[in-house]
mmCIF file of C-alpha atoms in Angstrom:
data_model
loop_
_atom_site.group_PDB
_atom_site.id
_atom_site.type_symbol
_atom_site.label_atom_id
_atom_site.label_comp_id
_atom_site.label_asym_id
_atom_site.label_seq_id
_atom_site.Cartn_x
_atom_site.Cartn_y
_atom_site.Cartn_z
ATOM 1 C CA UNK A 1 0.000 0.000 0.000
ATOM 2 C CA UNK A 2 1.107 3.859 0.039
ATOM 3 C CA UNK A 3 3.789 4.983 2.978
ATOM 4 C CA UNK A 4 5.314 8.323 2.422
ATOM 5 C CA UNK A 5 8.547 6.611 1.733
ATOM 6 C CA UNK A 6 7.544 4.177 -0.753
ATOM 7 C CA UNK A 7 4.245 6.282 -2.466
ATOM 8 C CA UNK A 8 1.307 4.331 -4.339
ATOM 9 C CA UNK A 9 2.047 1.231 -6.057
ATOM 10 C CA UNK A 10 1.860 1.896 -9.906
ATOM 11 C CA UNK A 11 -0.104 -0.743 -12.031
ATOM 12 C CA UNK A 12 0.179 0.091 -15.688
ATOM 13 C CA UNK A 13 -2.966 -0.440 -17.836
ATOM 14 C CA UNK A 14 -2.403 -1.319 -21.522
ATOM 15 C CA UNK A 15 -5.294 -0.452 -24.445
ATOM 16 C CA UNK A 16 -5.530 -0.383 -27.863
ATOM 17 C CA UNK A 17 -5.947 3.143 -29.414
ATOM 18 C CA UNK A 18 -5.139 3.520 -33.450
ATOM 19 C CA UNK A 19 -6.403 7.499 -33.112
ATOM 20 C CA UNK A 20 -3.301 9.028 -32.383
ATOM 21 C CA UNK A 21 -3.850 12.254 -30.200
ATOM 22 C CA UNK A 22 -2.054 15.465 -30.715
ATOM 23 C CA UNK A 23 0.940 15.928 -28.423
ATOM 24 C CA UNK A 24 0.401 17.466 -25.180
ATOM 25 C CA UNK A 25 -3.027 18.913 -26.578
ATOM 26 C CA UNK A 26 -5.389 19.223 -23.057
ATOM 27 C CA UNK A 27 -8.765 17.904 -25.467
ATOM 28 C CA UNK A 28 -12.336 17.984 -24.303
ATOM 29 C CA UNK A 29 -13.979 14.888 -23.083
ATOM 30 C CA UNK A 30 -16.243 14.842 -26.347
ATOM 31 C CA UNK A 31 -12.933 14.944 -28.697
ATOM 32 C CA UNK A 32 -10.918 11.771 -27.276
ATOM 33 C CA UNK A 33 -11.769 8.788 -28.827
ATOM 34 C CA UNK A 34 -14.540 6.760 -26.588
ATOM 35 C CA UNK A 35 -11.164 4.065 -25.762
ATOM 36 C CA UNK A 36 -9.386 6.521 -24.351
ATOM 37 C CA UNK A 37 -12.048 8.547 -22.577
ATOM 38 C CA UNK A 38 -13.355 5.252 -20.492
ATOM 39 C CA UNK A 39 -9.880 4.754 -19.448
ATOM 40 C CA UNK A 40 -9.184 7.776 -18.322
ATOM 41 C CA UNK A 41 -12.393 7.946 -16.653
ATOM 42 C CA UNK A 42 -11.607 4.347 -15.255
ATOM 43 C CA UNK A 43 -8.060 5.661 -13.783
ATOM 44 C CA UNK A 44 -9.691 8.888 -12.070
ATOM 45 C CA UNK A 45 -12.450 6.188 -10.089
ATOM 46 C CA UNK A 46 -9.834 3.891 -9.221
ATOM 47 C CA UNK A 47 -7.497 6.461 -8.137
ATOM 48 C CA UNK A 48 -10.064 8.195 -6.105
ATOM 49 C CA UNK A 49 -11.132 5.282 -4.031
ATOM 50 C CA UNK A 50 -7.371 4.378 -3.146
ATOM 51 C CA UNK A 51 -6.952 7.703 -1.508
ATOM 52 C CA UNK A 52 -6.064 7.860 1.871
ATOM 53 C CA UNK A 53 -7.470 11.820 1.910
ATOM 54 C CA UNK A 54 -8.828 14.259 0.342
ATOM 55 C CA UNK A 55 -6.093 15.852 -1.739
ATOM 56 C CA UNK A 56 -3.238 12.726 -1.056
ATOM 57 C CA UNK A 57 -1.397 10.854 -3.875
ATOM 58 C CA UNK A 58 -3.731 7.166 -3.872
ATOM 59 C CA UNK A 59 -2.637 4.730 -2.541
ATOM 60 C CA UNK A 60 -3.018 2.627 -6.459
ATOM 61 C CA UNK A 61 -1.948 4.719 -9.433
ATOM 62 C CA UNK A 62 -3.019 3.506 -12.694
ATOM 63 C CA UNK A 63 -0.095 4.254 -15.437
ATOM 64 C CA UNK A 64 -1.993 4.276 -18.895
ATOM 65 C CA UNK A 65 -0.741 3.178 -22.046
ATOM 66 C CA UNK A 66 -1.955 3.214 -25.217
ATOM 67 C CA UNK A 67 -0.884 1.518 -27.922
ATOM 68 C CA UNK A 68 -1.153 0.588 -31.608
ATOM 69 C CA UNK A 69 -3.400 -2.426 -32.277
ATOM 70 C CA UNK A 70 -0.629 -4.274 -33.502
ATOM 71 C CA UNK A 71 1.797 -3.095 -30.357
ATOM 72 C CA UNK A 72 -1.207 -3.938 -28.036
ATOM 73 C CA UNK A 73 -1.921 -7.575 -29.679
ATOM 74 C CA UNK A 74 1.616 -8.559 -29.516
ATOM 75 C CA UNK A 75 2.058 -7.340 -26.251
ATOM 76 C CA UNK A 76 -1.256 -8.613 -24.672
ATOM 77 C CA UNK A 77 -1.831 -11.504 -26.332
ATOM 78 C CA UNK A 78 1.401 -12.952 -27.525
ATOM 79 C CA UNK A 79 4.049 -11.718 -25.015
ATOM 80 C CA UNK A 80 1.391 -11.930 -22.417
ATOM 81 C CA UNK A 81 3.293 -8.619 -21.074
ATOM 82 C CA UNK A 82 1.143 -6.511 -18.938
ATOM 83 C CA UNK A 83 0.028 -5.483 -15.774
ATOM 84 C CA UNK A 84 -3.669 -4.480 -16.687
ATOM 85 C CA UNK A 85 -5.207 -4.649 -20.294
ATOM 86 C CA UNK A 86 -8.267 -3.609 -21.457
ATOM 87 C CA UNK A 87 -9.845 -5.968 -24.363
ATOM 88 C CA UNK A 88 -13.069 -6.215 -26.639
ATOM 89 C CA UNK A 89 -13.819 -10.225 -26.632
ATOM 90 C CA UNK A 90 -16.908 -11.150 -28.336
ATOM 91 C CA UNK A 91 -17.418 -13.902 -26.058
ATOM 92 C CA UNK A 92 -19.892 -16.630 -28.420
ATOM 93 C CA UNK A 93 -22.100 -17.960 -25.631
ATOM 94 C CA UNK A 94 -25.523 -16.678 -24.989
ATOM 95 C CA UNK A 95 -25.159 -18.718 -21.470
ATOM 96 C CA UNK A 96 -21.607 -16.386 -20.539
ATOM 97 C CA UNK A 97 -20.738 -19.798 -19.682
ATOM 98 C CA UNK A 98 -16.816 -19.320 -18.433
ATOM 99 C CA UNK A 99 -15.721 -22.959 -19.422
ATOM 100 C CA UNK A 100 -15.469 -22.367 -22.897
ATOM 101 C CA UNK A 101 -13.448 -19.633 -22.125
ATOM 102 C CA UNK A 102 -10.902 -20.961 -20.071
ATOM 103 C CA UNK A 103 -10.197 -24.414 -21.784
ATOM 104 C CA UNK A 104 -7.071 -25.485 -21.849
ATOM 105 C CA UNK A 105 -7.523 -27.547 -24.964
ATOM 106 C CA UNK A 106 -8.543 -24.350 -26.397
ATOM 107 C CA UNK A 107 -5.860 -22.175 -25.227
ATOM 108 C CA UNK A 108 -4.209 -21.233 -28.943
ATOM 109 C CA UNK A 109 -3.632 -17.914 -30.680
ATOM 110 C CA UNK A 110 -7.542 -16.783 -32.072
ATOM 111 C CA UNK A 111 -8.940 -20.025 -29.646
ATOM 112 C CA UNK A 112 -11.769 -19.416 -27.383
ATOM 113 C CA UNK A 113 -9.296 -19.187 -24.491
ATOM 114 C CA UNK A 114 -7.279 -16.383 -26.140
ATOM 115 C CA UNK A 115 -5.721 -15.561 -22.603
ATOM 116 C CA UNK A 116 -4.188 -18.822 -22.438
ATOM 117 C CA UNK A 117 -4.965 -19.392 -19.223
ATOM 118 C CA UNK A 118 -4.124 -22.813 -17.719
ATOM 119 C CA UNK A 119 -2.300 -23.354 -20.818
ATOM 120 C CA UNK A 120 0.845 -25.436 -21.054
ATOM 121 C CA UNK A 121 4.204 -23.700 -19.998
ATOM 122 C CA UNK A 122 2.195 -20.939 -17.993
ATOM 123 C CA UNK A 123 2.398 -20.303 -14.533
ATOM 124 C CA UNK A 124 -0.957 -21.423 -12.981
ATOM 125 C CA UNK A 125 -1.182 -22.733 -9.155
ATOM 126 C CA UNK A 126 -2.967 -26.264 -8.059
ATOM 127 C CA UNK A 127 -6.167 -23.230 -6.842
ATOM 128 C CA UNK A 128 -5.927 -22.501 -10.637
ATOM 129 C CA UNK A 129 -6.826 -26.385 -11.408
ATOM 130 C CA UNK A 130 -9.326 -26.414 -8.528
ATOM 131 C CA UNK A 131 -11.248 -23.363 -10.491
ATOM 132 C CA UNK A 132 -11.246 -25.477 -13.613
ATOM 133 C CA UNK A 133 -12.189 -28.666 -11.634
ATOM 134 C CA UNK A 134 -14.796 -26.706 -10.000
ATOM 135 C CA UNK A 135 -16.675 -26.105 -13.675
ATOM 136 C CA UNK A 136 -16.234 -29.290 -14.618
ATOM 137 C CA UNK A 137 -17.786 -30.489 -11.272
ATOM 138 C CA UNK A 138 -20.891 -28.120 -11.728
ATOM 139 C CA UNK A 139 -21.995 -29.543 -15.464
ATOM 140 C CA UNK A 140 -22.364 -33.097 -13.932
ATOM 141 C CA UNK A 141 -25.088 -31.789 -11.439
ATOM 142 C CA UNK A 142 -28.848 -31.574 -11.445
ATOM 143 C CA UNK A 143 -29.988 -31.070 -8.401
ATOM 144 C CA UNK A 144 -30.197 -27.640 -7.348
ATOM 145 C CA UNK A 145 -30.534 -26.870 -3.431
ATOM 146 C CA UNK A 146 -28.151 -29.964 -2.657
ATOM 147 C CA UNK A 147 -25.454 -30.015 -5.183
ATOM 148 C CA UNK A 148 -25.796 -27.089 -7.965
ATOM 149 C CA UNK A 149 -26.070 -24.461 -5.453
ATOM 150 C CA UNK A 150 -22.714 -25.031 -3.059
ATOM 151 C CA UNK A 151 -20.594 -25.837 -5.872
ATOM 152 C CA UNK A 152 -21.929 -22.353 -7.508
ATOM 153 C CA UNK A 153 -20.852 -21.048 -4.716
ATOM 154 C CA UNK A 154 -17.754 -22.260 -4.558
ATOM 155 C CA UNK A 155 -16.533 -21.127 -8.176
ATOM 156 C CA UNK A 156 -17.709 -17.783 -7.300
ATOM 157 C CA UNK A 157 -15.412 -17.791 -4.360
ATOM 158 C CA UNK A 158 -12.947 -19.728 -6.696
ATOM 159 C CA UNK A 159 -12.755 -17.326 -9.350
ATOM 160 C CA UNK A 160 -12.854 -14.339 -7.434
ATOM 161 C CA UNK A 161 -9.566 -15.618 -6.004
ATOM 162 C CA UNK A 162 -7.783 -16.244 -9.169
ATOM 163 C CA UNK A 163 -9.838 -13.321 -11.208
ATOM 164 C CA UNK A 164 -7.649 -14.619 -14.580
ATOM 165 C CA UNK A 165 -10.097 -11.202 -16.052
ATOM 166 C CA UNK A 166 -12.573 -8.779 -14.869
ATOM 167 C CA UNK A 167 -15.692 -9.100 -17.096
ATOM 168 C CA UNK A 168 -17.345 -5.915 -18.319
ATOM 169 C CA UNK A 169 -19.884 -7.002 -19.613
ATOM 170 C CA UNK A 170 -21.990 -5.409 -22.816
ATOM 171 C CA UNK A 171 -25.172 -7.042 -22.934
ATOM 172 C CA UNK A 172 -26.397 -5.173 -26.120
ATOM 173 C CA UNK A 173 -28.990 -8.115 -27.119
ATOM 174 C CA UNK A 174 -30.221 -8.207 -23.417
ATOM 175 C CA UNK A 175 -33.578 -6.094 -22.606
ATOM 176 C CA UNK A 176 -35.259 -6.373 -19.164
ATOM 177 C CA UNK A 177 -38.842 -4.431 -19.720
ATOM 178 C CA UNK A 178 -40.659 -3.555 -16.833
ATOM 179 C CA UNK A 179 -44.624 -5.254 -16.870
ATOM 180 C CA UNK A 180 -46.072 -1.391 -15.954
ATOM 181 C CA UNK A 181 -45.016 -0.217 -19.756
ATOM 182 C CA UNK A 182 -47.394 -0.216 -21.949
ATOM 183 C CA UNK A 183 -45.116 -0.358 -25.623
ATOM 184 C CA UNK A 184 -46.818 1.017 -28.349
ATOM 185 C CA UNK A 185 -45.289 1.519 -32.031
ATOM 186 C CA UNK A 186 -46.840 5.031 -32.993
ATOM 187 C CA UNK A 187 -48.967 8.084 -32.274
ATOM 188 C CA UNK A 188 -52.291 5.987 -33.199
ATOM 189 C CA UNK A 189 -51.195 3.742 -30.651
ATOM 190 C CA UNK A 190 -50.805 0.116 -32.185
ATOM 191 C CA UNK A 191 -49.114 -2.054 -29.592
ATOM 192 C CA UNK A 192 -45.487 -3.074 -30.068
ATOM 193 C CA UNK A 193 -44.914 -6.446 -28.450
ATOM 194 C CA UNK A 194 -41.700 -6.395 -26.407
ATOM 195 C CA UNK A 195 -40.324 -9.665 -28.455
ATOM 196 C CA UNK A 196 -40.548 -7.195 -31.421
ATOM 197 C CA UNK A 197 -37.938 -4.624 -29.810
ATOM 198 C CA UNK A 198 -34.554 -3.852 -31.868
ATOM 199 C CA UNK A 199 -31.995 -4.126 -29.091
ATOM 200 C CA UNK A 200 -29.896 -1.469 -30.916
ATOM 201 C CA UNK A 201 -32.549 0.983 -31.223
ATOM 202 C CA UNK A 202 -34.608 0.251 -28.041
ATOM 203 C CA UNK A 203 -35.968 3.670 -27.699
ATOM 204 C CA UNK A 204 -36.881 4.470 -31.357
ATOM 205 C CA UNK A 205 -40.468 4.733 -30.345
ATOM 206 C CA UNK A 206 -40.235 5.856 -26.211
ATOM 207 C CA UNK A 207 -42.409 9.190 -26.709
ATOM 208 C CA UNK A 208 -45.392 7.016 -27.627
ATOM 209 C CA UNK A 209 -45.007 4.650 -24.424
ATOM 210 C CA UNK A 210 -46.929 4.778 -21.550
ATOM 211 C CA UNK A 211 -47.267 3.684 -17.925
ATOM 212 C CA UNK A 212 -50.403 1.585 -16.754
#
């Protein structure tokens, strides 16, 4: 942690940017490419809660670095050389099942497991084995309240310990709609069943909606 004669730790946080920005230009939040504004916006949060006071150096300091795609892949993905990175995955798996995703027999350059994790020649742990063991454990289960349940439970616990990646998730095919709106497609009111909403233009038709 901080001590005045250490400081913060410093974490460096690696993302791809391929807009280069002008040198030492101070730009407005609506000019930066939306990359580099979440980060920065990511760095301030983080930094903020790590303070020891109002006005103190934090306690975490997040070092960003952008890079060229190219830079970023090699670095991220080959060289596996990073503290922090932030990456798009399009994970393929309607259930967000994490399995898939960290399968050792898919642990390949452009596999499912593009992090390699649990890979051959990488440094995982015997809690790293127990994680995958744990997955394994919960597909062979049915019953809910006796088995499913605990061993839920204990891959939560499991992979909050290891945390190989923090999901963000985007769940832009997702919509939750709330049974007090009454949808309705136009001014003359013709009803617009909720199975018939376009997830990436959800509001298209929001000023003819209406509460019950």
């Amino acid at each position: 942690g901080y001590t005045q004669a250490r400081g913060p730790i410093r974490i460096s946080l690696k993302y791809p940017l391929d807009f280069p920005l002008p040198a030492n230009a101070p730009l407005q939040e609506d000019q930066l490419p939306p990359v580099e504004l979440a980060m920065r916006r990511l760095k301030q949060q983080i930094e903020a809660v790590t303070s020891i006071a109002q006005g103190q150096p934090p306690a975490l300091e997040i070092q960003l670095q952008p890079l060229p795609w190219r830079d970023f892949h090699r670095q991220v993905h080959i060289e596996q050389n990073f503290d922090l990175a932030y990456d798009y995955f399009d994970y393929r798996n309607d259930l967000f099942w994490l399995h898939p995703l960290l399968d050792p027999n898919a642990a390949k350059l452009g596999g499912r497991n593009y992090m390699g994790y649990l890979a051959e020649g990488t440094s995982f742990e015997e809690k790293d084995r127990r994680l995958l063991q744990t997955m394994t454990e919960v597909r062979s289960h049915r019953d809910f309240k006796t088995h499913l349940l605990p061993k839920m439970h204990e891959l939560h616990r499991s992979f909050i310990d290891r945390m190989p990646f923090i999901p963000l998730w985007q769940l832009q095919h997702h919509i939750v709609i709330h049974n007090a709106v009454d949808l309705r497609a136009n001014e003359r009111g013709v009803p617009l069943p909720a199975t018939q909403l376009d997830p990436t233009r959800l509001l298209a038709t929001v000023e003819h909606w209406r509460l019950r």
